[in-house]
Short mmCIF file of N, CA and C in Angstrom, two decimals:
data_model
loop_
_atom_site.label_atom_id
_atom_site.label_comp_id
_atom_site.label_asym_id
_atom_site.label_seq_id
_atom_site.Cartn_x
_atom_site.Cartn_y
_atom_site.Cartn_z
N MET A 1 26.01 2.03 -14.23
CA MET A 1 24.78 2.09 -13.48
C MET A 1 23.69 1.48 -14.42
N SER A 2 22.99 0.45 -13.87
CA SER A 2 21.87 -0.13 -14.69
C SER A 2 20.52 0.57 -14.38
N ILE A 3 19.65 0.48 -15.35
CA ILE A 3 18.37 1.17 -15.26
C ILE A 3 17.27 0.14 -15.31
N GLU A 4 16.36 0.19 -14.41
CA GLU A 4 15.14 -0.66 -14.38
C GLU A 4 13.92 0.20 -14.71
N TYR A 5 13.03 -0.29 -15.54
CA TYR A 5 11.80 0.42 -15.95
C TYR A 5 10.60 -0.30 -15.25
N TYR A 6 9.71 0.57 -14.72
CA TYR A 6 8.50 0.09 -14.06
C TYR A 6 7.33 0.82 -14.66
N ASP A 7 6.22 0.08 -14.82
CA ASP A 7 4.97 0.70 -15.32
C ASP A 7 4.23 1.45 -14.24
N PHE A 8 4.32 0.94 -13.02
CA PHE A 8 3.64 1.53 -11.88
C PHE A 8 4.70 1.68 -10.72
N VAL A 9 4.73 2.89 -10.16
CA VAL A 9 5.56 3.04 -8.96
C VAL A 9 4.69 3.67 -7.86
N ILE A 10 4.54 2.96 -6.77
CA ILE A 10 3.76 3.47 -5.65
C ILE A 10 4.73 3.92 -4.53
N ILE A 11 4.63 5.15 -4.15
CA ILE A 11 5.52 5.69 -3.18
C ILE A 11 4.73 5.71 -1.87
N GLY A 12 5.10 4.90 -0.87
CA GLY A 12 4.43 4.80 0.33
C GLY A 12 3.70 3.43 0.46
N GLY A 13 4.07 2.67 1.46
CA GLY A 13 3.50 1.37 1.66
C GLY A 13 2.63 1.29 2.93
N GLY A 14 1.86 2.33 3.20
CA GLY A 14 0.89 2.33 4.26
C GLY A 14 -0.42 1.71 3.73
N MET A 15 -1.48 1.99 4.44
CA MET A 15 -2.79 1.41 4.01
C MET A 15 -3.20 1.79 2.59
N SER A 16 -3.07 3.07 2.26
CA SER A 16 -3.45 3.51 0.88
C SER A 16 -2.59 2.86 -0.18
N GLY A 17 -1.28 2.92 -0.03
CA GLY A 17 -0.35 2.39 -0.99
C GLY A 17 -0.54 0.91 -1.12
N LEU A 18 -0.70 0.19 -0.03
CA LEU A 18 -0.82 -1.25 -0.10
C LEU A 18 -2.21 -1.67 -0.60
N SER A 19 -3.22 -0.84 -0.35
CA SER A 19 -4.59 -1.10 -0.90
C SER A 19 -4.52 -1.00 -2.43
N LEU A 20 -3.84 0.04 -2.90
CA LEU A 20 -3.72 0.23 -4.36
C LEU A 20 -2.87 -0.98 -4.91
N THR A 21 -1.88 -1.35 -4.24
CA THR A 21 -1.09 -2.51 -4.68
C THR A 21 -1.91 -3.75 -4.80
N LYS A 22 -2.79 -4.00 -3.76
CA LYS A 22 -3.64 -5.17 -3.78
C LYS A 22 -4.52 -5.12 -5.00
N GLU A 23 -5.13 -3.91 -5.30
CA GLU A 23 -6.03 -3.84 -6.45
C GLU A 23 -5.28 -4.07 -7.76
N ILE A 24 -4.14 -3.51 -7.90
CA ILE A 24 -3.35 -3.65 -9.13
C ILE A 24 -2.97 -5.12 -9.36
N ILE A 25 -2.48 -5.77 -8.30
CA ILE A 25 -2.09 -7.20 -8.46
C ILE A 25 -3.33 -8.04 -8.69
N SER A 26 -4.41 -7.87 -7.91
CA SER A 26 -5.65 -8.65 -8.02
C SER A 26 -6.25 -8.54 -9.35
N SER A 27 -6.18 -7.34 -9.97
CA SER A 27 -6.87 -7.11 -11.30
C SER A 27 -6.09 -7.78 -12.41
N GLY A 28 -4.90 -8.24 -12.17
CA GLY A 28 -4.10 -8.86 -13.18
C GLY A 28 -3.25 -7.95 -14.01
N LEU A 29 -3.21 -6.64 -13.61
CA LEU A 29 -2.35 -5.70 -14.37
C LEU A 29 -0.87 -6.01 -14.37
N THR A 30 -0.46 -6.76 -13.31
CA THR A 30 0.99 -7.13 -13.27
C THR A 30 1.36 -8.33 -14.12
N LYS A 31 0.42 -8.82 -14.87
CA LYS A 31 0.77 -10.01 -15.70
C LYS A 31 1.73 -9.58 -16.80
N ASN A 32 1.50 -8.37 -17.29
CA ASN A 32 2.43 -7.88 -18.38
C ASN A 32 2.99 -6.43 -18.09
N LYS A 33 2.87 -6.02 -16.82
CA LYS A 33 3.41 -4.76 -16.42
C LYS A 33 4.16 -4.92 -15.10
N LYS A 34 5.15 -4.07 -14.84
CA LYS A 34 5.97 -4.12 -13.62
C LYS A 34 5.57 -3.11 -12.63
N LEU A 35 5.54 -3.49 -11.36
CA LEU A 35 5.11 -2.69 -10.25
C LEU A 35 6.21 -2.57 -9.21
N LEU A 36 6.50 -1.39 -8.77
CA LEU A 36 7.47 -1.09 -7.70
C LEU A 36 6.79 -0.28 -6.60
N ILE A 37 6.94 -0.82 -5.36
CA ILE A 37 6.42 -0.13 -4.17
C ILE A 37 7.62 0.32 -3.36
N ILE A 38 7.65 1.62 -2.95
CA ILE A 38 8.77 2.13 -2.20
C ILE A 38 8.21 2.58 -0.86
N GLU A 39 8.89 2.11 0.18
CA GLU A 39 8.44 2.40 1.59
C GLU A 39 9.64 2.79 2.44
N LYS A 40 9.46 3.79 3.25
CA LYS A 40 10.58 4.32 4.04
C LYS A 40 10.80 3.50 5.27
N ARG A 41 9.82 2.77 5.81
CA ARG A 41 10.09 1.94 7.03
C ARG A 41 10.88 0.75 6.62
N ASP A 42 11.53 0.12 7.61
CA ASP A 42 12.35 -1.05 7.25
C ASP A 42 11.66 -2.38 7.62
N ASN A 43 10.51 -2.35 8.31
CA ASN A 43 9.74 -3.55 8.57
C ASN A 43 8.27 -3.18 8.88
N TYR A 44 7.45 -4.21 8.92
CA TYR A 44 6.03 -4.06 9.27
C TYR A 44 5.70 -4.78 10.55
N TYR A 45 4.91 -4.18 11.36
CA TYR A 45 4.45 -4.78 12.61
C TYR A 45 3.04 -4.21 12.91
N ARG A 46 2.38 -4.77 13.88
CA ARG A 46 1.00 -4.29 14.19
C ARG A 46 1.17 -2.90 14.89
N ASP A 47 0.86 -1.87 14.08
CA ASP A 47 0.98 -0.50 14.55
C ASP A 47 -0.33 0.21 14.63
N LYS A 48 -1.40 -0.42 14.11
CA LYS A 48 -2.69 0.21 14.06
C LYS A 48 -3.81 -0.78 13.98
N ILE A 49 -4.97 -0.24 14.32
CA ILE A 49 -6.20 -0.97 14.00
C ILE A 49 -7.05 0.08 13.20
N TRP A 50 -7.44 -0.27 12.00
CA TRP A 50 -8.24 0.64 11.18
C TRP A 50 -9.70 0.25 11.27
N SER A 51 -10.54 1.23 11.40
CA SER A 51 -12.00 1.02 11.36
C SER A 51 -12.63 1.97 10.39
N PHE A 52 -13.60 1.47 9.56
CA PHE A 52 -14.11 2.29 8.46
C PHE A 52 -15.37 1.57 7.98
N TRP A 53 -16.17 2.39 7.20
CA TRP A 53 -17.39 1.83 6.53
C TRP A 53 -16.88 1.15 5.27
N ASN A 54 -17.26 -0.05 5.09
CA ASN A 54 -16.86 -0.85 3.93
C ASN A 54 -17.83 -0.57 2.76
N ILE A 55 -17.68 0.64 2.25
CA ILE A 55 -18.61 1.12 1.22
C ILE A 55 -18.35 0.42 -0.14
N MET A 56 -17.10 0.08 -0.43
CA MET A 56 -16.80 -0.56 -1.66
C MET A 56 -16.98 -2.07 -1.64
N GLY A 57 -17.35 -2.62 -0.47
CA GLY A 57 -17.64 -4.02 -0.35
C GLY A 57 -16.37 -4.89 -0.51
N SER A 58 -15.23 -4.31 -0.12
CA SER A 58 -13.97 -5.09 -0.28
C SER A 58 -13.97 -6.26 0.68
N ASN A 59 -13.27 -7.28 0.27
CA ASN A 59 -13.17 -8.53 1.14
C ASN A 59 -12.02 -8.45 2.12
N TYR A 60 -12.50 -8.26 3.41
CA TYR A 60 -11.51 -8.18 4.54
C TYR A 60 -11.78 -9.35 5.48
N GLU A 61 -12.51 -10.42 5.11
CA GLU A 61 -12.86 -11.48 5.99
C GLU A 61 -11.72 -12.10 6.67
N LYS A 62 -10.56 -12.30 6.02
CA LYS A 62 -9.44 -12.95 6.65
C LYS A 62 -8.75 -12.10 7.69
N ILE A 63 -8.85 -10.82 7.59
CA ILE A 63 -8.11 -9.93 8.45
C ILE A 63 -8.94 -9.02 9.35
N LYS A 64 -10.27 -9.14 9.30
CA LYS A 64 -11.12 -8.28 10.18
C LYS A 64 -11.09 -8.71 11.61
N LEU A 65 -11.05 -7.79 12.50
CA LEU A 65 -11.14 -8.09 13.88
C LEU A 65 -12.64 -8.13 14.33
N ASN A 66 -13.45 -7.23 13.77
CA ASN A 66 -14.85 -7.15 14.15
C ASN A 66 -15.58 -6.41 13.06
N SER A 67 -16.92 -6.58 13.06
CA SER A 67 -17.72 -5.81 12.03
C SER A 67 -19.12 -5.60 12.68
N TRP A 68 -19.72 -4.55 12.20
CA TRP A 68 -21.07 -4.20 12.70
C TRP A 68 -21.90 -3.83 11.48
N SER A 69 -23.14 -4.38 11.43
CA SER A 69 -24.05 -4.03 10.29
C SER A 69 -25.09 -2.98 10.68
N SER A 70 -25.15 -2.66 11.92
CA SER A 70 -26.10 -1.63 12.36
C SER A 70 -25.51 -0.83 13.54
N PHE A 71 -26.02 0.36 13.76
CA PHE A 71 -25.61 1.11 14.87
C PHE A 71 -26.76 2.08 15.25
N SER A 72 -26.67 2.63 16.41
CA SER A 72 -27.60 3.71 16.84
C SER A 72 -26.88 4.69 17.68
N ILE A 73 -27.35 5.92 17.61
CA ILE A 73 -26.86 7.08 18.34
C ILE A 73 -28.05 7.68 19.06
N SER A 74 -27.94 7.85 20.35
CA SER A 74 -29.02 8.42 21.11
C SER A 74 -28.57 9.51 22.07
N ASN A 75 -29.50 10.42 22.26
CA ASN A 75 -29.35 11.34 23.38
C ASN A 75 -30.70 11.48 24.05
N ILE A 76 -30.88 12.38 24.95
CA ILE A 76 -32.17 12.52 25.69
C ILE A 76 -33.33 12.86 24.75
N ALA A 77 -33.08 13.64 23.71
CA ALA A 77 -34.17 14.12 22.85
C ALA A 77 -34.41 13.24 21.61
N LYS A 78 -33.41 12.60 21.10
CA LYS A 78 -33.45 11.93 19.82
C LYS A 78 -32.69 10.61 19.78
N SER A 79 -33.07 9.78 18.83
CA SER A 79 -32.37 8.55 18.60
C SER A 79 -32.28 8.31 17.09
N LEU A 80 -31.16 7.88 16.63
CA LEU A 80 -30.93 7.61 15.26
C LEU A 80 -30.33 6.20 15.12
N SER A 81 -30.99 5.38 14.26
CA SER A 81 -30.54 3.99 14.01
C SER A 81 -30.35 3.80 12.55
N LEU A 82 -29.31 3.17 12.16
CA LEU A 82 -29.06 2.74 10.81
C LEU A 82 -28.80 1.22 10.72
N GLU A 83 -29.44 0.61 9.79
CA GLU A 83 -29.24 -0.84 9.61
C GLU A 83 -29.12 -1.13 8.09
N ASP A 84 -28.38 -2.21 7.82
CA ASP A 84 -28.29 -2.66 6.47
C ASP A 84 -27.82 -1.63 5.44
N THR A 85 -27.03 -0.72 5.86
CA THR A 85 -26.41 0.19 4.85
C THR A 85 -25.05 -0.36 4.41
N TYR A 86 -24.09 -0.19 5.29
CA TYR A 86 -22.75 -0.69 4.95
C TYR A 86 -22.24 -1.24 6.21
N ASP A 87 -21.39 -2.28 6.16
CA ASP A 87 -20.78 -2.79 7.37
C ASP A 87 -19.67 -1.85 7.83
N TYR A 88 -19.59 -1.69 9.12
CA TYR A 88 -18.50 -0.90 9.80
C TYR A 88 -17.54 -1.98 10.24
N ILE A 89 -16.26 -1.96 9.77
CA ILE A 89 -15.31 -3.02 10.13
C ILE A 89 -14.07 -2.51 10.72
N SER A 90 -13.43 -3.33 11.50
CA SER A 90 -12.08 -2.99 12.06
C SER A 90 -11.14 -4.08 11.59
N ILE A 91 -9.95 -3.64 11.13
CA ILE A 91 -8.97 -4.65 10.65
C ILE A 91 -7.64 -4.42 11.37
N ASP A 92 -6.91 -5.45 11.52
CA ASP A 92 -5.64 -5.44 12.17
C ASP A 92 -4.54 -5.12 11.18
N SER A 93 -3.77 -4.12 11.43
CA SER A 93 -2.74 -3.65 10.46
C SER A 93 -1.71 -4.78 10.18
N LYS A 94 -1.30 -5.56 11.09
CA LYS A 94 -0.34 -6.60 10.87
C LYS A 94 -0.86 -7.68 9.89
N LEU A 95 -2.15 -8.05 10.08
CA LEU A 95 -2.70 -9.03 9.17
C LEU A 95 -2.90 -8.38 7.78
N PHE A 96 -3.26 -7.16 7.71
CA PHE A 96 -3.37 -6.45 6.41
C PHE A 96 -2.03 -6.39 5.75
N TYR A 97 -1.00 -5.96 6.43
CA TYR A 97 0.35 -5.85 5.88
C TYR A 97 0.80 -7.27 5.37
N SER A 98 0.63 -8.29 6.18
CA SER A 98 1.03 -9.63 5.82
C SER A 98 0.38 -10.07 4.50
N GLU A 99 -0.93 -9.84 4.42
CA GLU A 99 -1.71 -10.32 3.26
C GLU A 99 -1.14 -9.69 1.96
N ILE A 100 -0.90 -8.38 1.96
CA ILE A 100 -0.41 -7.67 0.80
C ILE A 100 1.02 -7.98 0.52
N LEU A 101 1.84 -8.08 1.56
CA LEU A 101 3.27 -8.40 1.36
C LEU A 101 3.45 -9.81 0.70
N ASP A 102 2.54 -10.72 1.14
CA ASP A 102 2.53 -12.09 0.50
C ASP A 102 2.17 -12.00 -0.97
N MET A 103 1.22 -11.14 -1.29
CA MET A 103 0.82 -10.95 -2.70
C MET A 103 2.00 -10.39 -3.52
N ILE A 104 2.74 -9.45 -2.94
CA ILE A 104 3.87 -8.87 -3.65
C ILE A 104 4.97 -9.90 -3.87
N GLU A 105 5.24 -10.67 -2.83
CA GLU A 105 6.28 -11.65 -2.88
C GLU A 105 5.97 -12.80 -3.98
N ASN A 106 4.72 -13.11 -4.03
CA ASN A 106 4.27 -14.15 -4.99
C ASN A 106 4.05 -13.69 -6.38
N ASP A 107 4.20 -12.46 -6.64
CA ASP A 107 3.93 -11.91 -7.96
C ASP A 107 5.26 -11.62 -8.64
N ASP A 108 5.54 -12.17 -9.81
CA ASP A 108 6.84 -12.10 -10.48
C ASP A 108 7.16 -10.69 -10.94
N ASN A 109 6.14 -9.88 -11.21
CA ASN A 109 6.31 -8.57 -11.74
C ASN A 109 6.21 -7.43 -10.67
N SER A 110 6.08 -7.84 -9.42
CA SER A 110 5.95 -6.82 -8.33
C SER A 110 7.16 -6.86 -7.46
N MET A 111 7.61 -5.68 -6.98
CA MET A 111 8.77 -5.59 -6.10
C MET A 111 8.57 -4.48 -5.08
N MET A 112 9.08 -4.69 -3.86
CA MET A 112 8.98 -3.67 -2.87
C MET A 112 10.39 -3.39 -2.31
N LEU A 113 10.60 -2.06 -2.19
CA LEU A 113 11.92 -1.61 -1.56
C LEU A 113 11.49 -1.00 -0.23
N LEU A 114 12.04 -1.63 0.80
CA LEU A 114 11.92 -1.09 2.17
C LEU A 114 13.11 -0.22 2.51
N ASN A 115 12.93 0.60 3.55
CA ASN A 115 13.98 1.47 4.02
C ASN A 115 14.55 2.34 2.94
N THR A 116 13.64 2.90 2.12
CA THR A 116 14.00 3.70 0.97
C THR A 116 13.25 5.10 1.04
N LYS A 117 13.98 6.11 1.09
CA LYS A 117 13.36 7.48 1.18
C LYS A 117 13.40 8.14 -0.17
N VAL A 118 12.26 8.82 -0.50
CA VAL A 118 12.12 9.51 -1.77
C VAL A 118 12.20 10.98 -1.55
N ASN A 119 13.00 11.70 -2.23
CA ASN A 119 13.04 13.13 -2.23
C ASN A 119 12.69 13.61 -3.62
N ILE A 120 11.73 14.46 -3.67
CA ILE A 120 11.32 15.03 -5.02
C ILE A 120 12.26 16.15 -5.35
N ILE A 121 12.87 15.99 -6.50
CA ILE A 121 13.75 17.05 -7.04
C ILE A 121 12.94 18.08 -7.87
N ASN A 122 12.21 17.53 -8.78
CA ASN A 122 11.39 18.36 -9.72
C ASN A 122 10.04 17.55 -9.90
N GLN A 123 8.97 18.18 -9.45
CA GLN A 123 7.71 17.46 -9.45
C GLN A 123 7.27 17.09 -10.91
N LYS A 124 7.73 17.80 -11.90
CA LYS A 124 7.27 17.48 -13.28
C LYS A 124 8.10 16.31 -13.86
N SER A 125 9.33 16.12 -13.42
CA SER A 125 10.09 15.15 -14.15
C SER A 125 10.99 14.18 -13.30
N LYS A 126 11.47 14.51 -12.12
CA LYS A 126 12.39 13.72 -11.44
C LYS A 126 12.13 13.42 -9.97
N PHE A 127 12.53 12.23 -9.50
CA PHE A 127 12.49 11.88 -8.14
C PHE A 127 13.91 11.55 -7.73
N LYS A 128 14.33 11.78 -6.50
CA LYS A 128 15.62 11.28 -6.06
C LYS A 128 15.34 10.43 -4.84
N MET A 129 15.86 9.25 -4.82
CA MET A 129 15.73 8.33 -3.69
C MET A 129 17.09 8.08 -3.01
N LYS A 130 17.10 8.04 -1.75
CA LYS A 130 18.34 7.81 -1.07
C LYS A 130 18.51 6.31 -0.72
N GLN A 131 19.68 5.82 -0.84
CA GLN A 131 20.10 4.52 -0.42
C GLN A 131 21.06 3.75 -1.34
N GLY A 132 21.78 4.10 -2.14
CA GLY A 132 22.65 3.34 -3.02
C GLY A 132 22.82 4.07 -4.31
N ARG A 133 22.89 3.40 -5.41
CA ARG A 133 23.00 4.07 -6.66
C ARG A 133 22.46 3.30 -7.86
N LYS A 134 21.14 3.44 -8.05
CA LYS A 134 20.51 2.72 -9.11
C LYS A 134 19.41 3.63 -9.64
N SER A 135 19.23 3.67 -10.95
CA SER A 135 18.15 4.51 -11.53
C SER A 135 16.93 3.67 -11.81
N VAL A 136 15.79 4.26 -11.57
CA VAL A 136 14.54 3.62 -11.89
C VAL A 136 13.70 4.59 -12.67
N LYS A 137 13.16 4.20 -13.80
CA LYS A 137 12.27 5.09 -14.53
C LYS A 137 10.88 4.55 -14.57
N SER A 138 9.88 5.41 -14.36
CA SER A 138 8.50 4.98 -14.48
C SER A 138 7.77 6.08 -15.23
N GLY A 139 7.34 5.73 -16.44
CA GLY A 139 6.60 6.69 -17.28
C GLY A 139 7.52 7.91 -17.54
N TYR A 140 7.04 9.09 -17.13
CA TYR A 140 7.77 10.34 -17.34
C TYR A 140 8.63 10.72 -16.18
N LYS A 141 8.52 9.99 -15.07
CA LYS A 141 9.28 10.33 -13.86
C LYS A 141 10.57 9.52 -13.85
N LYS A 142 11.59 10.09 -13.28
CA LYS A 142 12.85 9.43 -13.14
C LYS A 142 13.19 9.40 -11.63
N ALA A 143 13.71 8.25 -11.18
CA ALA A 143 14.06 8.08 -9.79
C ALA A 143 15.46 7.61 -9.64
N ILE A 144 16.21 8.11 -8.71
CA ILE A 144 17.55 7.55 -8.37
C ILE A 144 17.37 6.87 -7.05
N ILE A 145 17.68 5.58 -6.98
CA ILE A 145 17.54 4.78 -5.75
C ILE A 145 18.82 4.33 -5.26
N THR A 146 19.14 4.47 -3.99
CA THR A 146 20.35 4.06 -3.38
C THR A 146 20.00 2.84 -2.54
N LEU A 147 20.73 1.76 -2.76
CA LEU A 147 20.40 0.50 -2.12
C LEU A 147 21.44 0.17 -1.01
N LYS A 148 21.01 -0.54 -0.03
CA LYS A 148 21.91 -1.03 0.96
C LYS A 148 22.81 -2.13 0.43
N LYS A 149 23.94 -2.31 1.02
CA LYS A 149 24.88 -3.35 0.64
C LYS A 149 24.18 -4.67 0.59
N GLY A 150 24.24 -5.36 -0.57
CA GLY A 150 23.69 -6.67 -0.69
C GLY A 150 22.26 -6.58 -1.32
N GLN A 151 21.63 -5.46 -1.34
CA GLN A 151 20.30 -5.25 -1.83
C GLN A 151 20.40 -4.98 -3.36
N SER A 152 19.49 -5.51 -4.11
CA SER A 152 19.54 -5.27 -5.60
C SER A 152 18.18 -5.22 -6.19
N ILE A 153 18.06 -4.61 -7.36
CA ILE A 153 16.84 -4.66 -8.13
C ILE A 153 17.12 -5.48 -9.37
N ASP A 154 16.41 -6.62 -9.51
CA ASP A 154 16.63 -7.46 -10.63
C ASP A 154 15.26 -7.73 -11.34
#
């Protein structure tokens, strides 16, 4: 059984995990460190539209569906308007996924495992992952990954 070492392991490839992935790769941390993303789904498709205040000023120009720079709320007695605070944007999940998956694919030190389930054996020291038989170590955590026939970690 061969062992692969990773400096960063992200468990979950949803919006949070892939946003973190984007920041790690964009910051250049993977130039001399290895990143592994583990996701239980086997493929990505347009399953959501996310809408949020873009407080951090992140660049979503390529994938945003719409944005608003002001809004107002009114009832019979009162009205509240906000302008020029933060943009409220909506992004398409499929475009978001595609953008980050392309980044992972084009980064030599980043890898994603799809269709991989993680079971925590001991929160302090070990992870167990289902799908084949390969060990992965990241820092103080240990993971056992089972891979599908033909799938490998190199």
